[in-house]
Every structure is written in C-alpha cells, then in structure tokens.
CSV table of C-alpha atoms in Angstrom, one decimal:
chain,number,residue,atom,x,y,z
A,1,LEU,CA,-14.5,-26.6,23.4
A,2,THR,CA,-11.7,-28.4,23.7
A,3,VAL,CA,-13.7,-32.1,24.0
A,4,VAL,CA,-15.3,-31.3,21.6
A,5,GLY,CA,-13.1,-29.9,19.3
A,6,GLY,CA,-11.0,-33.4,19.8
A,7,ARG,CA,-14.1,-35.4,19.2
A,8,LEU,CA,-14.7,-33.6,15.9
A,9,HIS,CA,-10.7,-33.8,15.2
A,10,GLN,CA,-10.9,-37.4,15.5
A,11,ALA,CA,-13.6,-37.8,13.2
A,12,LEU,CA,-12.3,-36.0,10.1
A,13,LEU,CA,-9.1,-37.6,11.0
A,14,GLN,CA,-10.3,-41.1,10.6
A,15,PHE,CA,-12.0,-39.8,7.4
A,16,LEU,CA,-8.6,-38.2,6.5
A,17,HIS,CA,-6.8,-41.4,6.3
A,18,GLU,CA,-9.3,-43.2,5.2
A,19,THR,CA,-9.7,-41.4,2.0
A,20,ALA,CA,-5.5,-41.2,2.3
A,21,ASP,CA,-5.8,-45.0,2.1
A,22,ARG,CA,-8.2,-45.7,-0.9
A,23,SER,CA,-6.2,-43.0,-2.7
A,24,MET,CA,-3.0,-44.0,-2.5
A,25,GLY,CA,-2.9,-48.6,-1.9
A,26,SER,CA,-1.3,-47.7,1.7
A,27,PRO,CA,-1.6,-48.4,4.7
A,28,GLY,CA,-2.8,-44.7,7.3
A,29,HIS,CA,-0.7,-43.6,10.2
A,30,SER,CA,-1.4,-44.5,13.8
A,31,LEU,CA,-4.2,-42.2,14.6
A,32,HIS,CA,-3.1,-40.4,17.9
A,33,ILE,CA,-6.6,-39.7,19.9
A,34,LEU,CA,-6.9,-35.5,21.6
A,35,GLN,CA,-7.3,-36.2,24.6
A,36,PRO,CA,-9.8,-33.3,26.6
A,37,LEU,CA,-7.3,-30.5,28.4
A,38,ARG,CA,-8.8,-29.2,31.7
A,39,HIS,CA,-8.5,-25.8,32.3
A,40,LEU,CA,-6.9,-24.4,35.3
A,41,ASP,CA,-9.6,-21.8,37.1
A,42,HIS,CA,-7.2,-19.8,38.7
A,43,PRO,CA,-6.6,-16.4,37.4
A,44,GLU,CA,-3.5,-16.0,38.3
A,45,LEU,CA,-0.6,-15.3,35.5
A,46,ARG,CA,1.3,-17.8,35.2
A,47,ALA,CA,-1.3,-20.4,35.8
A,48,SER,CA,-3.4,-18.2,33.4
A,49,ALA,CA,-0.4,-18.8,30.8
A,50,SER,CA,-1.7,-22.4,31.0
A,51,VAL,CA,-4.9,-22.1,29.4
A,52,PRO,CA,-3.5,-20.5,25.8
A,53,GLU,CA,-0.6,-23.3,25.6
A,54,ALA,CA,-3.0,-26.0,26.3
A,55,VAL,CA,-6.1,-24.5,24.1
A,56,GLY,CA,-3.7,-23.9,21.5
A,57,ASN,CA,-2.3,-27.4,21.1
A,58,GLN,CA,-5.2,-28.9,21.5
A,59,ALA,CA,-5.7,-26.9,18.0
A,60,HIS,CA,-1.9,-27.2,16.8
A,61,VAL,CA,-2.0,-30.8,17.3
A,62,GLY,CA,-5.4,-30.6,15.3
A,63,ASN,CA,-3.7,-28.7,12.3
A,64,GLY,CA,-0.7,-30.9,12.0
A,65,ALA,CA,-2.3,-34.2,12.3
A,66,LEU,CA,-5.1,-32.6,9.4
A,67,LEU,CA,-1.8,-31.9,7.4
A,68,ASP,CA,-0.9,-35.5,8.1
A,69,GLY,CA,-4.0,-36.9,6.5
A,70,ILE,CA,-4.5,-34.2,3.9
A,71,VAL,CA,-0.9,-33.8,2.2
A,72,PRO,CA,-1.0,-38.0,1.3
A,73,VAL,CA,-4.6,-36.9,-0.3
A,74,GLY,CA,-3.2,-34.3,-2.3
A,75,GLN,CA,-0.2,-35.8,-3.3
A,76,GLN,CA,-1.6,-38.2,-5.2
A,77,ILE,CA,-4.3,-36.0,-7.0
A,78,PHE,CA,-1.3,-33.9,-7.8
A,79,ARG,CA,0.3,-36.6,-9.8
A,80,GLN,CA,-2.7,-38.0,-10.9
A,81,HIS,CA,-3.5,-33.9,-12.3
A,82,LEU,CA,-0.2,-32.6,-13.0
A,83,GLY,CA,-0.4,-29.5,-10.5
A,84,VAL,CA,-4.3,-28.9,-10.8
A,85,ARG,CA,-4.9,-28.8,-6.9
A,86,PRO,CA,-2.1,-26.0,-5.9
A,87,HIS,CA,-4.4,-23.5,-7.9
A,88,MET,CA,-7.6,-25.2,-6.7
A,89,GLY,CA,-6.2,-24.5,-2.8
A,90,THR,CA,-5.2,-21.3,-3.5
A,91,VAL,CA,-8.8,-20.0,-5.4
A,92,LYS,CA,-10.3,-22.0,-1.9
A,93,VAL,CA,-8.0,-19.7,0.1
A,94,HIS,CA,-8.8,-16.3,-1.7
A,95,GLN,CA,-11.8,-15.7,-0.4
A,96,HIS,CA,-10.5,-16.9,3.1
A,97,LEU,CA,-7.9,-13.7,3.0
A,98,ARG,CA,-10.2,-10.9,1.9
A,99,THR,CA,-12.0,-11.7,5.4
A,100,VAL,CA,-8.9,-11.9,7.1
A,101,ASN,CA,-7.4,-8.0,5.4
A,102,SER,CA,-11.1,-6.8,6.2
A,103,PHE,CA,-9.7,-6.6,10.1
A,104,PRO,CA,-7.2,-4.3,11.3
A,105,VAL,CA,-4.8,-6.7,12.3
A,106,LYS,CA,-4.4,-8.5,9.1
A,107,ARG,CA,-1.6,-10.5,8.9
A,108,ILE,CA,0.4,-9.0,11.1
A,109,ILE,CA,2.6,-11.6,12.6
A,110,ARG,CA,3.6,-12.7,9.2
A,111,GLU,CA,4.1,-8.8,7.6
A,112,ASP,CA,4.8,-6.2,10.6
A,113,ILE,CA,6.3,-8.2,13.2
A,114,GLY,CA,7.8,-5.0,14.9
A,115,VAL,CA,4.4,-3.5,15.6
A,116,ILE,CA,2.5,-6.2,16.9
A,117,PRO,CA,2.2,-4.5,20.3
A,118,CYS,CA,0.7,-1.6,18.8
A,119,HIS,CA,-1.8,-3.2,17.3
A,120,PHE,CA,-2.3,-5.4,20.1
A,121,GLY,CA,-6.3,-5.4,21.8
A,122,GLY,CA,-9.6,-4.9,20.7
A,123,GLU,CA,-12.0,-7.9,19.7
A,124,GLU,CA,-11.1,-8.2,16.0
A,125,ILE,CA,-7.9,-10.6,17.2
A,126,PHE,CA,-9.4,-13.3,18.1
A,127,HIS,CA,-11.5,-13.8,15.1
A,128,PRO,CA,-9.1,-14.0,12.4
A,129,ALA,CA,-7.4,-17.3,14.3
A,130,ALA,CA,-8.9,-20.0,13.1
A,131,LEU,CA,-9.3,-18.8,9.9
A,132,HIS,CA,-5.7,-18.4,9.4
A,133,ASP,CA,-5.9,-22.1,10.6
A,134,LEU,CA,-8.1,-23.5,7.8
A,135,GLY,CA,-6.4,-21.3,5.6
A,136,GLN,CA,-3.0,-22.8,6.4
A,137,ILE,CA,-4.7,-26.1,6.2
A,138,ILE,CA,-6.0,-25.9,2.7
A,139,THR,CA,-2.9,-24.2,1.8
A,140,VAL,CA,-0.1,-26.5,2.9
A,141,GLY,CA,-2.3,-29.7,2.5
A,142,PHE,CA,-2.8,-28.7,-1.4
A,143,GLY,CA,0.4,-28.3,-2.2
A,144,GLY,CA,1.7,-24.6,-1.0
A,145,SER,CA,5.5,-24.6,-0.6
A,146,ALA,CA,5.4,-22.5,2.7
A,147,GLY,CA,5.0,-23.4,6.4
A,148,GLY,CA,2.3,-23.9,9.0
A,149,GLU,CA,3.8,-22.0,11.7
A,150,GLY,CA,2.7,-18.2,10.8
A,151,PRO,CA,-0.9,-19.2,11.6
A,152,CYS,CA,-0.1,-21.3,14.7
A,153,ALA,CA,1.6,-18.5,16.2
A,154,PHE,CA,-1.3,-16.0,15.5
A,155,SER,CA,-3.7,-18.2,16.8
A,156,GLY,CA,-2.2,-18.8,20.1
A,157,ALA,CA,-1.4,-15.5,20.6
A,158,ALA,CA,-5.6,-14.4,20.2
A,159,ILE,CA,-5.6,-17.1,22.1
A,160,GLY,CA,-3.9,-15.6,25.1
A,161,GLU,CA,-5.3,-12.4,24.1
A,162,ARG,CA,-8.5,-13.9,25.0
A,163,THR,CA,-7.7,-14.9,28.5
A,164,ALA,CA,-6.6,-12.2,29.3
A,165,ARG,CA,-9.9,-10.7,28.7
A,166,VAL,CA,-11.3,-13.3,30.4
A,167,PHE,CA,-9.3,-13.7,33.5
A,168,ASN,CA,-9.8,-9.3,33.5
A,169,LEU,CA,-5.8,-9.0,33.7
A,170,ASP,CA,-4.1,-5.4,32.8
A,171,HIS,CA,-2.4,-4.3,29.9
A,172,ALA,CA,1.5,-5.4,30.6
A,173,ALA,CA,-0.1,-8.8,32.1
A,174,ALA,CA,-2.1,-9.6,29.0
A,175,LEU,CA,1.0,-8.8,26.8
A,176,ILE,CA,2.7,-11.2,28.5
A,177,LEU,CA,-0.1,-13.6,27.9
A,178,PHE,CA,-0.2,-13.0,24.2
A,179,GLY,CA,3.4,-13.6,23.6
A,180,CYS,CA,2.7,-17.2,25.6
A,181,GLY,CA,0.3,-18.0,23.3
A,182,ALA,CA,3.1,-17.3,20.2
A,183,ALA,CA,5.6,-18.9,21.5
A,184,ALA,CA,3.8,-21.4,22.7
A,185,GLY,CA,2.4,-22.2,18.8
A,186,ILE,CA,6.2,-22.1,17.5
A,187,ALA,CA,6.8,-24.7,20.3
A,188,GLY,CA,4.0,-26.5,20.0
A,189,ILE,CA,4.3,-26.9,16.1
A,190,PHE,CA,8.1,-27.6,16.2
A,191,LYS,CA,7.9,-29.4,18.8
A,192,SER,CA,11.4,-26.8,20.0
A,193,PRO,CA,10.4,-25.2,23.7
A,194,LEU,CA,13.6,-23.4,23.6
A,195,GLY,CA,13.0,-22.0,20.2
A,196,GLY,CA,9.4,-20.8,20.7
A,197,VAL,CA,11.0,-18.9,23.7
A,198,PHE,CA,13.1,-16.8,21.8
A,199,PHE,CA,10.7,-16.7,18.9
A,200,ALA,CA,8.7,-14.7,21.3
A,201,VAL,CA,11.8,-12.4,22.3
A,202,GLU,CA,13.7,-12.0,19.0
A,203,VAL,CA,10.8,-12.3,16.5
A,204,LEU,CA,8.2,-10.3,18.9
A,205,ARG,CA,10.8,-8.6,20.3
A,206,ILE,CA,8.4,-8.8,23.5
A,207,GLU,CA,10.4,-7.1,26.6
A,208,LEU,CA,9.7,-9.4,29.4
A,209,SER,CA,10.1,-9.5,33.2
A,210,LEU,CA,11.4,-12.1,34.9
A,211,ILE,CA,7.5,-13.5,35.4
A,212,GLY,CA,7.1,-12.8,31.9
A,213,ILE,CA,10.6,-15.2,31.0
A,214,VAL,CA,9.1,-17.7,33.3
A,215,SER,CA,5.8,-17.7,32.4
A,216,VAL,CA,6.7,-17.5,28.4
A,217,THR,CA,9.1,-20.8,29.6
A,218,CYS,CA,6.1,-22.7,31.0
A,219,ALA,CA,4.0,-22.0,28.1
A,220,SER,CA,6.2,-23.2,25.3
A,221,LEU,CA,7.2,-26.1,27.2
A,222,SER,CA,3.8,-27.4,28.4
A,223,ALA,CA,3.0,-26.9,24.8
A,224,PHE,CA,6.1,-28.9,23.7
A,225,ALA,CA,5.2,-31.7,26.2
A,226,ILE,CA,1.6,-31.7,24.4
A,227,ALA,CA,2.8,-32.2,20.9
A,228,TYR,CA,5.1,-34.3,21.5
A,229,VAL,CA,3.0,-36.7,23.2
A,230,LEU,CA,-0.6,-36.4,21.2
A,231,GLY,CA,2.6,-36.4,18.0
A,232,GLY,CA,3.5,-40.3,19.0
A,233,TYR,CA,6.8,-39.3,20.5
A,234,THR,CA,8.6,-38.4,17.1
A,235,TRP,CA,10.1,-35.1,15.9
A,236,ASN,CA,10.0,-33.5,13.0
A,237,VAL,CA,12.7,-34.0,11.3
A,238,MET,CA,13.3,-37.8,12.0
A,239,ILE,CA,16.9,-38.9,12.1
A,240,LEU,CA,17.5,-42.6,11.3
A,241,THR,CA,21.4,-42.5,11.3
A,242,ASP,CA,24.2,-42.5,13.5
A,243,MET,CA,25.0,-38.8,12.9
A,244,GLN,CA,28.2,-37.7,14.3
A,245,PHE,CA,29.7,-34.0,15.0
A,246,ILE,CA,33.2,-33.7,13.6
A,247,PRO,CA,34.8,-31.1,14.9
A,248,GLU,CA,37.6,-31.0,12.2
A,249,HIS,CA,35.2,-29.3,10.0
A,250,PHE,CA,35.0,-25.9,11.6
A,251,GLY,CA,36.7,-24.3,8.9
A,252,TRP,CA,33.8,-25.6,6.1
A,253,ILE,CA,31.0,-25.5,8.2
A,254,ALA,CA,32.4,-21.5,8.7
A,255,LEU,CA,32.3,-21.1,5.0
A,256,LEU,CA,29.2,-22.6,4.6
A,257,GLY,CA,27.3,-20.5,7.1
A,258,LEU,CA,28.7,-17.8,4.5
A,259,ALA,CA,27.0,-19.8,1.5
A,260,CYS,CA,23.9,-19.4,3.8
A,261,GLY,CA,24.2,-15.8,4.6
A,262,VAL,CA,24.5,-14.8,0.8
A,263,TYR,CA,22.0,-17.2,-0.2
A,264,SER,CA,19.6,-16.2,2.9
A,265,ILE,CA,19.8,-12.4,1.1
A,266,TYR,CA,18.9,-13.7,-2.3
A,267,TYR,CA,16.2,-15.6,-0.8
A,268,SER,CA,14.4,-12.5,0.9
A,269,TYR,CA,14.9,-11.1,-2.2
A,270,THR,CA,13.2,-12.9,-4.9
A,271,TYR,CA,10.4,-13.2,-1.8
A,272,GLU,CA,10.4,-9.4,-1.9
A,273,LEU,CA,9.5,-9.8,-5.6
A,274,ALA,CA,7.6,-12.6,-5.6
A,275,SER,CA,5.2,-10.5,-3.6
A,276,LYS,CA,5.1,-6.8,-4.6
A,277,PHE,CA,4.2,-8.4,-7.9
A,278,PHE,CA,1.2,-10.2,-6.8
A,279,LYS,CA,0.6,-7.4,-4.4
A,280,GLY,CA,0.3,-5.2,-7.7
A,281,LEU,CA,-2.5,-8.0,-8.6
A,282,LYS,CA,-5.7,-5.9,-7.1
A,283,ASN,CA,-8.2,-8.9,-8.5
A,284,VAL,CA,-8.3,-11.3,-6.3
A,285,TRP,CA,-9.5,-14.1,-8.7
A,286,ILE,CA,-6.4,-13.3,-11.1
A,287,ARG,CA,-3.9,-13.5,-8.1
A,288,ALA,CA,-5.1,-16.4,-6.8
A,289,LEU,CA,-5.2,-18.3,-10.8
A,290,VAL,CA,-1.6,-17.0,-11.5
A,291,CYS,CA,-0.5,-18.6,-8.2
A,292,GLY,CA,-1.9,-21.2,-8.5
A,293,LEU,CA,-0.9,-22.2,-12.0
A,294,GLY,CA,2.7,-21.5,-11.1
A,295,LEU,CA,2.7,-23.1,-8.9
A,296,GLY,CA,1.4,-26.3,-10.0
A,297,VAL,CA,3.8,-25.8,-12.8
A,298,VAL,CA,7.1,-25.4,-10.5
A,299,ILE,CA,6.0,-28.4,-8.1
A,300,PHE,CA,5.8,-30.6,-11.6
A,301,LEU,CA,9.1,-29.9,-12.3
A,302,PHE,CA,10.3,-30.3,-8.8
A,303,PRO,CA,7.8,-32.7,-7.0
A,304,ALA,CA,10.1,-32.7,-3.5
A,305,MET,CA,8.6,-28.4,-3.8
A,306,PHE,CA,5.4,-29.6,-2.7
A,307,GLY,CA,4.2,-29.0,1.0
A,308,GLU,CA,6.8,-28.1,3.8
A,309,GLY,CA,9.1,-30.8,2.9
A,310,TYR,CA,9.6,-31.9,6.0
A,311,ASP,CA,9.9,-35.5,4.7
A,312,VAL,CA,12.6,-34.0,2.3
A,313,VAL,CA,14.7,-32.5,4.7
A,314,SER,CA,14.7,-36.1,6.8
A,315,ASN,CA,15.0,-37.8,3.3
A,316,ILE,CA,18.1,-35.9,2.6
A,317,VAL,CA,19.7,-36.2,6.2
A,318,ASN,CA,19.2,-40.0,6.3
A,319,GLY,CA,21.1,-40.3,2.5
A,320,ILE,CA,18.2,-40.2,0.4
A,321,TYR,CA,18.4,-38.4,-1.9
A,322,TYR,CA,17.1,-40.0,-5.1
A,323,LYS,CA,13.4,-38.5,-3.6
A,324,LEU,CA,14.7,-35.1,-4.7
A,325,VAL,CA,13.7,-36.8,-7.6
A,326,GLU,CA,11.1,-38.9,-7.5
A,327,TYR,CA,7.7,-38.5,-9.4
A,328,GLY,CA,8.8,-36.2,-11.2
A,329,PRO,CA,10.2,-35.8,-15.2
A,330,PHE,CA,13.8,-36.0,-14.4
A,331,PHE,CA,13.3,-39.0,-11.6
A,332,SER,CA,15.7,-42.1,-12.5
A,333,ASP,CA,16.2,-45.2,-10.6
A,334,LEU,CA,19.5,-44.3,-9.9
A,335,PRO,CA,20.0,-40.7,-10.8
A,336,LYS,CA,23.3,-39.1,-11.4
A,337,LEU,CA,25.2,-36.6,-9.4
A,338,PRO,CA,24.8,-33.8,-12.1
A,339,VAL,CA,20.9,-34.0,-12.6
A,340,LEU,CA,20.7,-33.9,-8.6
A,341,LEU,CA,22.2,-31.0,-8.2
A,342,ALA,CA,21.2,-29.1,-11.2
A,343,ILE,CA,17.6,-30.0,-9.4
A,344,VAL,CA,18.6,-28.8,-6.4
A,345,VAL,CA,19.9,-25.7,-7.6
A,346,GLY,CA,16.7,-24.9,-9.7
A,347,MET,CA,15.0,-25.5,-6.4
A,348,LEU,CA,16.7,-22.9,-4.6
A,349,LEU,CA,17.1,-20.3,-7.0
A,350,LEU,CA,12.9,-21.2,-7.1
A,351,LYS,CA,12.4,-21.1,-3.3
A,352,GLY,CA,12.0,-17.7,-1.9
A,353,ALA,CA,9.8,-16.8,-5.4
A,354,VAL,CA,7.8,-19.3,-4.3
A,355,VAL,CA,6.7,-18.7,-0.9
A,356,GLY,CA,6.6,-15.1,-1.7
A,357,ALA,CA,4.0,-16.1,-4.2
A,358,VAL,CA,1.7,-18.6,-2.2
A,359,ASN,CA,1.9,-16.2,1.2
A,360,ASN,CA,0.5,-13.5,-1.3
A,361,GLY,CA,-0.8,-14.8,-3.8
A,362,GLY,CA,-4.0,-16.3,-2.0
A,363,GLY,CA,-2.4,-18.6,0.7
A,364,VAL,CA,-1.9,-18.9,4.2
A,365,ALA,CA,2.1,-19.8,5.6
A,366,GLY,CA,4.9,-19.2,6.8
A,367,GLU,CA,8.5,-18.6,6.1
A,368,PHE,CA,10.6,-20.7,9.0
A,369,VAL,CA,10.1,-24.2,7.5
A,370,PRO,CA,10.8,-22.8,3.8
A,371,ALA,CA,14.0,-21.7,5.3
A,372,ILE,CA,14.6,-24.9,7.1
A,373,PHE,CA,13.8,-26.6,3.3
A,374,ALA,CA,16.1,-24.2,1.8
A,375,GLY,CA,19.3,-24.7,4.6
A,376,CYS,CA,19.2,-28.5,4.0
A,377,LEU,CA,19.4,-28.2,-0.1
A,378,LEU,CA,22.5,-25.8,0.4
A,379,GLY,CA,24.0,-27.5,3.0
A,380,PHE,CA,23.9,-30.5,0.8
A,381,PHE,CA,25.3,-28.5,-2.4
A,382,PHE,CA,27.8,-27.2,-0.7
A,383,ALA,CA,28.8,-30.8,1.1
A,384,SER,CA,28.4,-32.2,-2.7
A,385,VAL,CA,30.5,-29.7,-4.4
A,386,GLY,CA,33.1,-30.2,-2.4
A,387,ASN,CA,33.6,-34.1,-1.9
A,388,ILE,CA,33.7,-33.7,-6.1
A,389,CYS,CA,36.2,-31.4,-5.6
A,390,GLY,CA,37.9,-34.2,-3.0
A,391,LEU,CA,37.2,-33.1,0.1
A,392,ASN,CA,35.7,-35.2,1.6
A,393,LEU,CA,32.5,-33.8,3.9
A,394,PRO,CA,29.8,-35.6,5.5
A,395,ILE,CA,27.1,-34.6,3.1
A,396,GLU,CA,24.1,-35.0,6.5
A,397,ASN,CA,25.7,-33.2,8.2
A,398,PHE,CA,26.3,-30.0,6.2
A,399,ALA,CA,22.5,-30.8,4.9
A,400,LEU,CA,21.6,-30.6,8.5
A,401,ILE,CA,23.7,-27.6,9.7
A,402,GLY,CA,22.5,-25.7,7.1
A,403,THR,CA,19.0,-25.6,8.4
A,404,ALA,CA,20.1,-23.5,11.2
A,405,ALA,CA,22.2,-21.3,8.7
A,406,VAL,CA,19.4,-20.0,6.4
A,407,MET,CA,16.9,-19.9,9.0
A,408,ALA,CA,19.4,-17.4,11.1
A,409,GLY,CA,19.7,-15.2,7.8
A,410,THR,CA,16.4,-15.1,6.3
A,411,ILE,CA,14.6,-14.8,10.1
A,412,LYS,CA,16.7,-12.7,11.7
A,413,ALA,CA,17.1,-14.8,14.1
A,414,PRO,CA,19.7,-16.5,15.1
A,415,LEU,CA,19.4,-17.9,18.8
A,416,MET,CA,15.6,-19.7,18.1
A,417,SER,CA,17.1,-21.1,14.6
A,418,ILE,CA,20.0,-22.5,16.8
A,419,PHE,CA,17.2,-23.8,18.9
A,420,ILE,CA,14.7,-24.7,16.0
A,421,ALA,CA,17.4,-26.7,13.9
A,422,ALA,CA,18.8,-28.4,16.9
A,423,GLU,CA,15.2,-29.6,18.5
A,424,VAL,CA,13.1,-30.3,15.2
A,425,SER,CA,15.8,-33.0,15.2
A,426,ASP,CA,16.8,-33.7,18.1
A,427,CYS,CA,20.3,-33.3,17.5
A,428,TYR,CA,22.0,-31.1,20.3
A,429,GLY,CA,25.0,-32.6,19.8
A,430,PHE,CA,25.5,-30.4,16.5
A,431,LEU,CA,24.8,-27.5,18.3
A,432,LEU,CA,28.4,-25.4,18.3
A,433,GLY,CA,27.8,-26.0,14.1
A,434,PHE,CA,25.0,-24.6,14.6
A,435,MET,CA,25.9,-21.4,16.2
A,436,LEU,CA,28.8,-21.4,14.2
A,437,ALA,CA,27.0,-21.7,10.8
A,438,ALA,CA,24.0,-19.1,12.2
A,439,GLY,CA,25.4,-16.4,13.6
A,440,ILE,CA,28.2,-16.4,10.5
A,441,ALA,CA,24.9,-16.2,8.3
A,442,TYR,CA,23.4,-13.6,10.7
A,443,ALA,CA,26.3,-12.0,10.6
A,444,VAL,CA,26.5,-11.4,6.6
A,445,VAL,CA,22.7,-10.6,6.3
A,446,GLU,CA,23.1,-7.8,9.2
A,447,PHE,CA,26.3,-6.5,7.2
A,448,ASN,CA,24.1,-5.8,4.4
A,449,GLY,CA,21.5,-4.5,6.2
A,450,LEU,CA,23.3,-1.7,7.1
A,451,PHE,CA,22.8,-0.6,3.5
A,452,LYS,CA,19.1,-1.4,3.6
A,453,LYS,CA,17.0,-1.7,6.3
A,454,THR,CA,14.4,-5.1,6.2
A,455,GLU,CA,12.4,-5.9,8.5
A,456,PRO,CA,11.9,-10.3,9.4
A,457,HIS,CA,8.8,-11.6,8.7
A,458,ILE,CA,7.0,-15.6,9.3
C-alpha cells in the first residue's frame, strides 16, 4: 500500500506542478520522490509504534506536497476570478462532511478533544481519516484560511488504532499507539518532534506510562525525520536573516504576551460566534454557499489570508512587509506603514471568525497554523506601534515570538506551543522569549477561563 501510494503521489504531484507552471509561468518546485517504507514485522509495542508514523508520514508528506501543487493553482485562479475558488472549495467539501458526520467519531480531535479516549475503538475511526485528508487538501488548497494539522492528527490516530488491532494489542497498549499516531501526525506536519510529544500530553490529555512516553517520543522523532528528509531539508517558516534574541527586551516581550492573551480571548470568542452561526444553518448547501462567498470577499480584500499563511509568516520574519498587501486592492509598490497597520488590524479582527467559518461551513482544517499566523501579525503590529512611539523594537523578533503566545492562548497548550514555534522556524535561540510570552498569554486566558469554562480545539 505504501509503495503504490508513493507512486500515485509522485504521478499526481508531477501533474499538479506542470499545471501550476502553465498557470503561473514560473518554474515548478523540485519534486521529492516518496520512497517506499518497510514495516517492521515485530508485534511489540515500541516496534509497532513505528508503523503508524511510517504510514502516516507517507500520507502527511503527500498531503503537504499536494498542497504545494494545488495552492499556486488556486492562487492564480483566485487572482483572475476574484474569489470564486474558495466558494468552490467549500461546496466540494460539504458532501465529504456529510459522510464524516455519519460516523460516531465525527471530528472528535477538533471539536471534543477531551473525550477522545471514550470514543476510542470500533471500526468507524479508520474510515473518515482518508476523507479528512482529502477534505483538508481541497479546503486549504483552494484558499480556506485554516491549517492542515487537524486531519493529519486524526488520520495518524486512526492509523495507530488500526495498527493496534492488527497486532491484537490490549486496550492500554492500543491507546498508546493511538497517541503515537496522533503525535506523529503533528510532528510530521510541523516538523516538530517535541511539539508532537506535548500534543499527546497537553491536548489529547492521554495519561502515559514510561513506555508510553518513550513510544510517543520515538514515533514523533521518526515522523520528524521522515518529513524533514522528504520535505527537502527545509522548515515550514524559512528565516533568511541573522535574527538574534535580545534579552534587554524581556519587559516588552512580557507586555506582548499580555496583549496576545487578550487577543486570544477575542479570537476564541469570534471563532465560537462563527461556529454557532454556521451550525445553525441546517441546509449544507446554504452553509457552503454562505461560507464560500464570505471567504471569497475576505480573501479579495486581504489576499494574505489565502491558505495556511506560512508564506506570510516567512515574509514578515524576513522583513518583507509589502507582501501583506500584494495582489489586493490596497497594493502599492511601497505601501505606507499606516496602511499596513490598518490591514493587519483588519486581518486580526477577522481571523478567528474566518477560521470558525471554514471549519464549520463546509471545510476540513485545523487551528494551530491560523494561531501562528495571527500571532505573527499581532507581534508585527505590537513592535511597529512601539517603534512609532520611539522604542526601536526589532519587528521580526516580536513577530516570531507572537506565534508562540497566541498559539498558547488559543489552544491552551503552552509547552506544545513553545516547541512548535521554536521548531517550525528552527529558532531555539528564542526559547526564553517563547516561554515568557506563551506563559503570560496562557495565564491571561486561564484567568478568564475561571469565569467561563472552555475546551481547546484543533
């Protein structure tokens, strides 16, 4: 299955890149051949922990590569037809959601993360996994302003559960493999092994013994290695400048963490409002139509919100700010700072609602990458306003630190957020800044949570 899947991915990638080349008139990205992986024939737990991450990463790397081919095509079509494709994507995916929602598990990894162990087991969990991956490719590839980690974690957990049944493991061992698969999915999609481990602990809330921790760690490390090699030895956020952490800015980093905590509360509030609105639309065709048209208008005004947003984050941390308005109605060769700040404020105000609309209006995606995107924008805004006031803050540093802070506040997983932010950009030198900002943002959200009980979602 792995060999055949790899060859099919290779053929489809070639077709997508050729299509993108014809549409955009630019050289295609280099293709990375998915090499066949050999499964271990040993039924012991730590050996079998390699199976979900190996098969799962083949799927996760394939999903990332498919998005590499689909996104340029979707962007070109969007620029030519002013937002028709986001509408098309949600209409296509809504039928998939009807199929997924017919199973008892539904989207438990995103909507009801606290009860995953209760839903564990049964034939149903494996089947929606492939549908989630397909829905993610269509959603994000055609402009859905969300992330792809949710379906990857779901499919990884499903592969782990099926592997446990193949080896006839008991429930405790099967639950460990369930966590191994989910953690491997996160580690592979973010290229963050420690982020995958803390995802299993903080978000899935799986109680792990020593052998469970070792198994999850091995699966996450293997997932990272496979994704890193097949991904061309690159990171999700490419930093081309020599960024240095400046300890003298600890006070301003703490204030940024406070701002990110307050914004995280607003982000979650607008997400829930949009979710309730679209869940209230019982007709799936109307839901998809409203979501698609609304998303088309938002991306027409703010093209930077097209897709996951890793390119926007990379541009900001490398000092290429004009990309925030490129292809939009406010674009100019040298946009003025007040215009950039106004656009950033608009995107920050809409981001939570847009992600809620995508996830509940017909799309299949996750929330981790949108939190990274929003945190980067908030850090950019914070440092830019500070510089207007004469503080001379490094904008790129604060934009990078903001990714961990907003993620910790919205997902309520500070340790996972710290290490994902450090590993997704290969910037361990900023670990102290990540810790301070993420810790303060998380504390602010938890203080607010004393008055209103909420659950993390992915």
